[in-house]
mmCIF file of C-alpha atoms in Angstrom:
data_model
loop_
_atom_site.group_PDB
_atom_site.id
_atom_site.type_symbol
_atom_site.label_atom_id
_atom_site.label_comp_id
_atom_site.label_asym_id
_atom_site.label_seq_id
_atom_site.Cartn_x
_atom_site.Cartn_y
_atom_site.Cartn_z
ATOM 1 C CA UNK A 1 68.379 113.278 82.999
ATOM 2 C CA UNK A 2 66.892 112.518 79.645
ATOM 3 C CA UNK A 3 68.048 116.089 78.626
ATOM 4 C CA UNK A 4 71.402 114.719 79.528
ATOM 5 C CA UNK A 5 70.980 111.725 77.462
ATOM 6 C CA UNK A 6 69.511 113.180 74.250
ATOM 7 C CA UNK A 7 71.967 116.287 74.516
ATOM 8 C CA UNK A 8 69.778 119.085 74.728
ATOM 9 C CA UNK A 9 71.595 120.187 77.689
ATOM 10 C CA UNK A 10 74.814 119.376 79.910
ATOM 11 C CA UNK A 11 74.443 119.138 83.720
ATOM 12 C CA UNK A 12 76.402 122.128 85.096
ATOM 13 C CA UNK A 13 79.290 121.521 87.578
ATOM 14 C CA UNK A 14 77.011 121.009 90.752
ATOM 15 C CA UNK A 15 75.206 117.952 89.878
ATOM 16 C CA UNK A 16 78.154 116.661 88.433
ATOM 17 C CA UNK A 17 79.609 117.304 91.810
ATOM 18 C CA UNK A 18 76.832 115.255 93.085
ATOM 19 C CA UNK A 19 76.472 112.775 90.521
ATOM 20 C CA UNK A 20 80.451 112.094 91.516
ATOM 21 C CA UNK A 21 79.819 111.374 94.967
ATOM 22 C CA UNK A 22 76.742 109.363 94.738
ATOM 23 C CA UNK A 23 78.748 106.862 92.695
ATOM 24 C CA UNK A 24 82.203 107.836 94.869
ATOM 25 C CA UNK A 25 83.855 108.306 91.532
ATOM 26 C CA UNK A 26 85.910 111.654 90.173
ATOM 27 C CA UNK A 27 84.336 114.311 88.379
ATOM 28 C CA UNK A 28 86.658 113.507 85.554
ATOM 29 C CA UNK A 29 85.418 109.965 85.849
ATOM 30 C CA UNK A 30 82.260 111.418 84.389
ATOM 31 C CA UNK A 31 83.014 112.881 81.713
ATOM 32 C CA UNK A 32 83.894 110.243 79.362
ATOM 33 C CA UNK A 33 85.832 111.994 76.257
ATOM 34 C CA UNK A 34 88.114 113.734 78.612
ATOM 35 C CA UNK A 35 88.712 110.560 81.018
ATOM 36 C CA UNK A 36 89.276 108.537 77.028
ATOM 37 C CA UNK A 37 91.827 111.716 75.995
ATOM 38 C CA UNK A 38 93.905 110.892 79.093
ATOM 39 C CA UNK A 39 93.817 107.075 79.212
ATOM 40 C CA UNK A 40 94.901 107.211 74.508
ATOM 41 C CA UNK A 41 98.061 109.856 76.499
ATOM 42 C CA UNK A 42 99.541 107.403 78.743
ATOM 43 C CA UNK A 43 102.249 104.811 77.904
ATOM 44 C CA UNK A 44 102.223 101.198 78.291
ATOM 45 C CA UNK A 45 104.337 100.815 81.235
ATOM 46 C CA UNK A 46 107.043 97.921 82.048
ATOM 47 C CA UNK A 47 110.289 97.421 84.262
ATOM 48 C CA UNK A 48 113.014 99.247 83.287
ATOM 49 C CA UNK A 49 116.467 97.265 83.048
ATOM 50 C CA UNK A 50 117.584 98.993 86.225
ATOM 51 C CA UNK A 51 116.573 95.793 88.551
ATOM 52 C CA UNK A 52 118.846 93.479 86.238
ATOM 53 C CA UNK A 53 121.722 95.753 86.964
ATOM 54 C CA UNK A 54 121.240 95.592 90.454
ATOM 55 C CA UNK A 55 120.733 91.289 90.682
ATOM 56 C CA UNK A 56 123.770 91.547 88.651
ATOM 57 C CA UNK A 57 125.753 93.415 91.153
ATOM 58 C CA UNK A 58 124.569 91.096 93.612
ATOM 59 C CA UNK A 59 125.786 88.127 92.294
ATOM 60 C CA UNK A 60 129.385 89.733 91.670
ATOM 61 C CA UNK A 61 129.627 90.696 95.351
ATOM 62 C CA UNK A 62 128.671 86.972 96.135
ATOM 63 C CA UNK A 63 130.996 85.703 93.654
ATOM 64 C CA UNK A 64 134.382 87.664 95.074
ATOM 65 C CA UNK A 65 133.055 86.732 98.517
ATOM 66 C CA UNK A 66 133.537 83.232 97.600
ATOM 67 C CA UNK A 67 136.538 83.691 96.065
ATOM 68 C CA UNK A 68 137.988 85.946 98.262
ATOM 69 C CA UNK A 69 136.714 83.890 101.729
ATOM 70 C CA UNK A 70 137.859 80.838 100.355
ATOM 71 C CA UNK A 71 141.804 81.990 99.857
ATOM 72 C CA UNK A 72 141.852 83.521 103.181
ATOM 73 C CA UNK A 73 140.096 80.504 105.010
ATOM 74 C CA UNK A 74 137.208 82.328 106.713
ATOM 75 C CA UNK A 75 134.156 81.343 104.560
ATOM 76 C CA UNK A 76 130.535 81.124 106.432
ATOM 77 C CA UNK A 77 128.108 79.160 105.084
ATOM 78 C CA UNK A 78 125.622 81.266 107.202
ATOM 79 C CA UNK A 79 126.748 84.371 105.402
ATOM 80 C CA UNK A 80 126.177 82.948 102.134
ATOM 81 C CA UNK A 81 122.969 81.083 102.543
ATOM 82 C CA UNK A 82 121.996 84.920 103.820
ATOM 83 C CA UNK A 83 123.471 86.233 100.702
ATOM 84 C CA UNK A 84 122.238 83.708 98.402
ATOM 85 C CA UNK A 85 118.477 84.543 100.034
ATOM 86 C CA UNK A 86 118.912 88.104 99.639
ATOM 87 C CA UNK A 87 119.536 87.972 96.063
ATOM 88 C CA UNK A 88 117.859 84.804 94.863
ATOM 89 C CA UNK A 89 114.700 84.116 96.274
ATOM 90 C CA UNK A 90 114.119 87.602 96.697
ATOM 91 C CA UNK A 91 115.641 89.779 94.559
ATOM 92 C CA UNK A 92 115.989 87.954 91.572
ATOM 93 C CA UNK A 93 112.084 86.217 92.448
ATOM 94 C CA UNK A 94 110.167 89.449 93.070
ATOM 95 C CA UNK A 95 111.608 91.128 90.011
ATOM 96 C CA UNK A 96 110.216 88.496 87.649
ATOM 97 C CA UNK A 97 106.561 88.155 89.398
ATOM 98 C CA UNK A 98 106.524 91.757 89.381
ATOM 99 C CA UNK A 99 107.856 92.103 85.893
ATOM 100 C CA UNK A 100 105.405 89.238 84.989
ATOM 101 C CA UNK A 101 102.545 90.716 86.683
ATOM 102 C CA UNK A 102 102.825 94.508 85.145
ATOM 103 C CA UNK A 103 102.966 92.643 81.246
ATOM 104 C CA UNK A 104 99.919 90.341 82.262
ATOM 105 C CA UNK A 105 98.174 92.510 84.155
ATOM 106 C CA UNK A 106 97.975 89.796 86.734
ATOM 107 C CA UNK A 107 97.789 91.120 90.268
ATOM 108 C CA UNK A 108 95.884 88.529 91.986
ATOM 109 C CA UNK A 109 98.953 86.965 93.747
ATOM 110 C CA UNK A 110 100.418 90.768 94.620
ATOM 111 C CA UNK A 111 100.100 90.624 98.567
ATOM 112 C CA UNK A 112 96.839 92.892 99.761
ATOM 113 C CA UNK A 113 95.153 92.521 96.057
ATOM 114 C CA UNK A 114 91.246 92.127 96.358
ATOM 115 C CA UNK A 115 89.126 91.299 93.274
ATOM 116 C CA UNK A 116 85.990 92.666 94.680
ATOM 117 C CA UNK A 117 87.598 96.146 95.098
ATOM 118 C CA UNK A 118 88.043 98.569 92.007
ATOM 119 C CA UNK A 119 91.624 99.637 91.320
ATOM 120 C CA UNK A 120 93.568 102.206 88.884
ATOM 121 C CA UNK A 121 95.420 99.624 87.343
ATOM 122 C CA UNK A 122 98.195 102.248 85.708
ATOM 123 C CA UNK A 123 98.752 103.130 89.041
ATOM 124 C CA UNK A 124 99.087 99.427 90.780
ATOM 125 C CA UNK A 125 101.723 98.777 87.646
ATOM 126 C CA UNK A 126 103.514 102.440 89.124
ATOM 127 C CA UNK A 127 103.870 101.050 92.644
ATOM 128 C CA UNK A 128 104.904 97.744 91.314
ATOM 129 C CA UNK A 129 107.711 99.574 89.533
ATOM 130 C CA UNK A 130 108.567 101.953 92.314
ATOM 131 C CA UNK A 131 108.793 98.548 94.636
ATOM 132 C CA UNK A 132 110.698 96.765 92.367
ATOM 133 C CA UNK A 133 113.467 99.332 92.014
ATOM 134 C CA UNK A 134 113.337 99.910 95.987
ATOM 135 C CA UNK A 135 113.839 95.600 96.340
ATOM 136 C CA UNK A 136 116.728 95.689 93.956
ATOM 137 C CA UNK A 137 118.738 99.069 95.454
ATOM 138 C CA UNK A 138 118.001 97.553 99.057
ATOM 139 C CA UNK A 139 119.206 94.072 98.391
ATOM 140 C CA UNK A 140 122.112 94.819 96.747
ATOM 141 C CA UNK A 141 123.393 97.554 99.378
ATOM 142 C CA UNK A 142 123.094 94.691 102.034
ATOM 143 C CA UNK A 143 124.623 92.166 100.177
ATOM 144 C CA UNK A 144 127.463 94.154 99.651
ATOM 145 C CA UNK A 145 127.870 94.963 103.232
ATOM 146 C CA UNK A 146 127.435 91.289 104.282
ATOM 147 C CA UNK A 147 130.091 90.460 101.735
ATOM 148 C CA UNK A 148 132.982 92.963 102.273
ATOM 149 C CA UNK A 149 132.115 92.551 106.290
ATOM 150 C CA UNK A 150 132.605 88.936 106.175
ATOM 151 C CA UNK A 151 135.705 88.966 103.561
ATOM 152 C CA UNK A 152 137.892 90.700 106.250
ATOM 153 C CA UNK A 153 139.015 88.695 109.110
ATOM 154 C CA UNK A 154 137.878 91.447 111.571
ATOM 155 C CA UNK A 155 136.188 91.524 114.662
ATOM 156 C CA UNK A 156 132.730 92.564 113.409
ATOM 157 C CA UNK A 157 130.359 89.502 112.907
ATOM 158 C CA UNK A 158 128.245 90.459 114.832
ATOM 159 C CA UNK A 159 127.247 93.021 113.064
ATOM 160 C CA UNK A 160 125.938 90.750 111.106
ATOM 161 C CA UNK A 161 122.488 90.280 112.515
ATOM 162 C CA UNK A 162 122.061 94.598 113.131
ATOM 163 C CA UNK A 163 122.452 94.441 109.387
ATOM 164 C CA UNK A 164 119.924 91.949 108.672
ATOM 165 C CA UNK A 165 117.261 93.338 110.988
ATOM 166 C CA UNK A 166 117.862 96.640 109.150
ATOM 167 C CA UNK A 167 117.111 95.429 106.202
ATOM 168 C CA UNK A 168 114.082 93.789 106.850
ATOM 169 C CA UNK A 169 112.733 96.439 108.407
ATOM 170 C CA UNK A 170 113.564 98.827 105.551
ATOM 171 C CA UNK A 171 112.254 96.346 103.306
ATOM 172 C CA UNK A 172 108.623 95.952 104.823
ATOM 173 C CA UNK A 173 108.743 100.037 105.937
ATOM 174 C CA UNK A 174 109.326 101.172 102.606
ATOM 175 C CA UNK A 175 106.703 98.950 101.089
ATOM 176 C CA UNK A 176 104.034 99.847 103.443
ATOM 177 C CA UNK A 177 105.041 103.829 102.708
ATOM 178 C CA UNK A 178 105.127 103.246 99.060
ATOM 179 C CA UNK A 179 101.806 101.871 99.393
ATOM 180 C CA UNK A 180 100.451 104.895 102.193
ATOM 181 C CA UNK A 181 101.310 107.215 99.420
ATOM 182 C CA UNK A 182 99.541 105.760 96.418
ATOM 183 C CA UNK A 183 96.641 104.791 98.435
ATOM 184 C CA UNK A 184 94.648 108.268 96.976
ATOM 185 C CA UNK A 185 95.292 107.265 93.269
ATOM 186 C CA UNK A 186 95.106 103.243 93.662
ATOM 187 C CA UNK A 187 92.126 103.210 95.147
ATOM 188 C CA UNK A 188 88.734 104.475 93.081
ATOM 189 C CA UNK A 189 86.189 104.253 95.606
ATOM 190 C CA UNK A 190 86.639 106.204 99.047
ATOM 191 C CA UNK A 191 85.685 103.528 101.124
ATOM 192 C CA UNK A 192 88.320 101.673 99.547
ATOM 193 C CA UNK A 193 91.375 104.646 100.588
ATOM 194 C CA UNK A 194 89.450 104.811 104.265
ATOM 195 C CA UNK A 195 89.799 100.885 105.056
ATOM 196 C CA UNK A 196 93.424 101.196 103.635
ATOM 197 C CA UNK A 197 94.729 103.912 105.308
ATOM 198 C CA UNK A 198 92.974 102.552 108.288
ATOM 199 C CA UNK A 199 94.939 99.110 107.947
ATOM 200 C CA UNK A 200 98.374 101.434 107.194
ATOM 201 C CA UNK A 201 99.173 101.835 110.733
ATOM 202 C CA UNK A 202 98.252 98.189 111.817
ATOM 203 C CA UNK A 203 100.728 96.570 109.404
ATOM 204 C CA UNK A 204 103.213 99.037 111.191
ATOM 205 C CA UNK A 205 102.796 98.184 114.602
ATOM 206 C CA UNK A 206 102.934 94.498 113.369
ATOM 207 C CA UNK A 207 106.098 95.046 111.950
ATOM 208 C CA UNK A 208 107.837 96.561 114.227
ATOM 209 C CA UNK A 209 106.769 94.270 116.936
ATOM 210 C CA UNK A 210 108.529 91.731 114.763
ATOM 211 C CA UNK A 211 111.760 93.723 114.416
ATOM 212 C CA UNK A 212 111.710 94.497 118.084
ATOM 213 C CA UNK A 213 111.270 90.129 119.023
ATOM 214 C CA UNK A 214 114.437 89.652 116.298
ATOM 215 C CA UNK A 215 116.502 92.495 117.938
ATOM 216 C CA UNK A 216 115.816 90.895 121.473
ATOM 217 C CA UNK A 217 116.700 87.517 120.496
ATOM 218 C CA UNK A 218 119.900 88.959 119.216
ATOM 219 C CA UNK A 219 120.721 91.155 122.161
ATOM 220 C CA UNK A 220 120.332 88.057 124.349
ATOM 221 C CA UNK A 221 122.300 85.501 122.537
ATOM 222 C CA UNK A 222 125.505 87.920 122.293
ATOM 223 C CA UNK A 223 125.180 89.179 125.908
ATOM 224 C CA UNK A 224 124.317 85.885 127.396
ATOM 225 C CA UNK A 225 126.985 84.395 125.268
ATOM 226 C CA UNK A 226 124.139 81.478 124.262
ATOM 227 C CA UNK A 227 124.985 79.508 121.696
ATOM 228 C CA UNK A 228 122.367 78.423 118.542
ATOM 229 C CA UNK A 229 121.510 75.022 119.430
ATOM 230 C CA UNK A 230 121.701 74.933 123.313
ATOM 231 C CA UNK A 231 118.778 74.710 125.292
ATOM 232 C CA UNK A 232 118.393 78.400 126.439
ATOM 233 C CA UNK A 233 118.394 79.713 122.996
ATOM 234 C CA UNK A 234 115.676 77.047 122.266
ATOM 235 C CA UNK A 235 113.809 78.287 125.255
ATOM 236 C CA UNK A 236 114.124 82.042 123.417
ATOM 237 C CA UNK A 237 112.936 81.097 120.488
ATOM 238 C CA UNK A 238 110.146 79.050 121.889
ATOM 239 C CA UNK A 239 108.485 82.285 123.908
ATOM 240 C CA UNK A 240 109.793 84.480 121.039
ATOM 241 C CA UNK A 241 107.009 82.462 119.081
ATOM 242 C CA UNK A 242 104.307 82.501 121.399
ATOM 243 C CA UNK A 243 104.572 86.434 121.323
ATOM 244 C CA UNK A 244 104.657 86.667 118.015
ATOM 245 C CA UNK A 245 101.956 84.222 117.522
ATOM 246 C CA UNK A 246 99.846 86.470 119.612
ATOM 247 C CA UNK A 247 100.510 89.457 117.786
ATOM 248 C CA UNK A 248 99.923 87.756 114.443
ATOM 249 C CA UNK A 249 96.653 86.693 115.473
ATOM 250 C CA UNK A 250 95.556 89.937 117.168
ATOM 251 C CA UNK A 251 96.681 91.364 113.257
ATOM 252 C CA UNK A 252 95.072 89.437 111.499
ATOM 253 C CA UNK A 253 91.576 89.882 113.653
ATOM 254 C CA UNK A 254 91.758 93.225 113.648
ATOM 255 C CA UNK A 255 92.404 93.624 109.980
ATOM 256 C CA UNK A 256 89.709 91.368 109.171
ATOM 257 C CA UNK A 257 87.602 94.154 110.913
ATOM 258 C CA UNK A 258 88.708 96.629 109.334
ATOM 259 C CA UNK A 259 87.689 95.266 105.580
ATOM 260 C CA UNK A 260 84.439 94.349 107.265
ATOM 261 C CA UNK A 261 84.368 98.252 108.586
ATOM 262 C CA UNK A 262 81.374 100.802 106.548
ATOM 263 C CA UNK A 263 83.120 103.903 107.018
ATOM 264 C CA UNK A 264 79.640 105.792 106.052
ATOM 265 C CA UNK A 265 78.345 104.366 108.698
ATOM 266 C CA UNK A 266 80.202 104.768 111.571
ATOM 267 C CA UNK A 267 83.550 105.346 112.962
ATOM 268 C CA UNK A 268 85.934 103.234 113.553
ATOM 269 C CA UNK A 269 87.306 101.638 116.930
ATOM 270 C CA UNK A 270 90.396 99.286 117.746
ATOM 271 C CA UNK A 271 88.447 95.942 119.076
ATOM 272 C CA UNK A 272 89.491 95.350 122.630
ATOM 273 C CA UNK A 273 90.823 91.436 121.504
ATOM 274 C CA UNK A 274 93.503 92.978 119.279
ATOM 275 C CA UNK A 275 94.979 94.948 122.582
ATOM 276 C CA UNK A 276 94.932 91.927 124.463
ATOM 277 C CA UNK A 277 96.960 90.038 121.839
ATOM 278 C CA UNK A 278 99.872 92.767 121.480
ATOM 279 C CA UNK A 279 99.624 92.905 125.834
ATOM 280 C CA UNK A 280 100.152 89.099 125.606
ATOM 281 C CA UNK A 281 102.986 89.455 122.788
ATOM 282 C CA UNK A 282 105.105 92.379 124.907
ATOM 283 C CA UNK A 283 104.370 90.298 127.990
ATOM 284 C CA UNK A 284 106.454 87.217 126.553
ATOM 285 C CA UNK A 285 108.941 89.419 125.077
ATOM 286 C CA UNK A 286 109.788 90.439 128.924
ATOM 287 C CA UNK A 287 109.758 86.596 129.649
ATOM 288 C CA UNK A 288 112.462 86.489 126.784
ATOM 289 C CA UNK A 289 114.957 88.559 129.500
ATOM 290 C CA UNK A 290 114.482 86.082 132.335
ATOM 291 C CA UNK A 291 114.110 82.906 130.329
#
């Protein structure tokens, strides 16, 4: 080692093979001129005006909506408070903490950001980007379909709520995949990629246990012919809750285990309170049918 330091010799490529995985970094991580050489290469990355475009088209689509709605009598004020959230509060919002968060580099409010775990920031500010572009394509394909649904005096409102389950399910799935992807070059420790890719399929059975609740209320209220303020669909909702209340807390247990996990240690194994809590959550989705 003191060779090393006073260069009178180089350590050959099998201790640095070792040194790399004592300290669970990359070999090019060691070798400081070359790691230097590729950091002085890359550009300073931002948002791109692409997301702009797409709030912009947004608000157009809302615009002859209202216009066009009004003049034929058949304006919803559900349709455009569902319009107005699509593009507003989450559009336009995410693009600006995203766009604030890439020039600050500020990630501490950036769901699933930890402090205590070591990142490759010029790949966090990639995903970012790649999200942001994904929100704004998303939200503006839906808000045009709301919008030209809804302008026509046709038979099809209720396609209204397959079209907003759709999109939040695309919106979380394409996140979480996004994520799943980049986990290799996010992450700089291995421990790190093993907990996340561990936690992957969790926030995907969460997820979907949520679209599947949402689809089911749906199915009921158009079958059943229940209308939003009467007593059944109250009684829907209520157990609709409870489920999902028991799957959230199963979720959030087991992820908690899973950051507490040492994947050196030993391997991993689904605790038996979290299968409880999605037994109890499909168990008052049934009750859902009969309520």
């Amino acid at each position: 080692m003191t060779k090393w330091e006073s260069n009178i010799s180089k350590p050959s490529s099998e201790n640095l093979i070792k040194l790399s995985q004592l300290f669970e970094v990359d070999v090019e991580g060691l070798l400081g001129d070359e790691e230097d050489e590729r950091s002085t290469n890359r550009v300073e990355l931002s948002i791109g005006k692409m997301p702009s475009i797409f709030i912009g088209i947004s608000v157009l689509c809302i615009l002859a909506y209202i216009i066009n709605s009004a003049l034929m009598n058949i304006f919803s004020i559900e349709i455009f408070i569902c319009v107005f959230i699509l593009c507003i509060p989450v559009q336009l919002f995410l693009h600006v903490y995203f766009a604030n968060a890439i020039k600050n580099n500020s990630f501490n409010g950036i769901a699933g950001f930890d402090d205590k775990k070591e990142y490759n920031i010029y790949e966090v500010k990639k995903l970012l980007i790649q999200i942001d572009l994904h929100i704004g394509i998303l939200s503006t394909v839906y808000v045009f379909l709301l919008c030209v649904i809804n302008s026509m005096n046709s038979k099809m409102k209720w396609f209204n709520g397959i079209l907003i389950v759709m999109y939040l399910l695309s919106f979380v799935v394409n996140i979480v995949m996004n994520n799943y992807k980049m986990i290799d070059k996010i992450y700089l420790r291995e421990d790190d990629k093993k907990r996340a890719k561990r936690s992957i399929p969790l926030t995907m059975i969460y997820i979907l246990l949520l679209c599947i609740g949402i689809g089911i209320i749906g199915m009921i209220f158009d079958v059943k012919g229940i209308e939003n303020n009467a007593m059944p669909a109250m009684k829907v909702c209520g157990i609709f809750l409870l489920g999902l209340m028991a799957a959230t807390i199963g979720f959030l247990f087991e992820n908690s285990q899973i950051r507490k996990w040492n994947p050196q240690n030993s391997n991993y194994k689904t605790n038996r309170f979290s299968i409880i809590s999605l037994c109890l959550c499909m168990m008052m989705y049934g009750l859902m049918f009969i309520a």
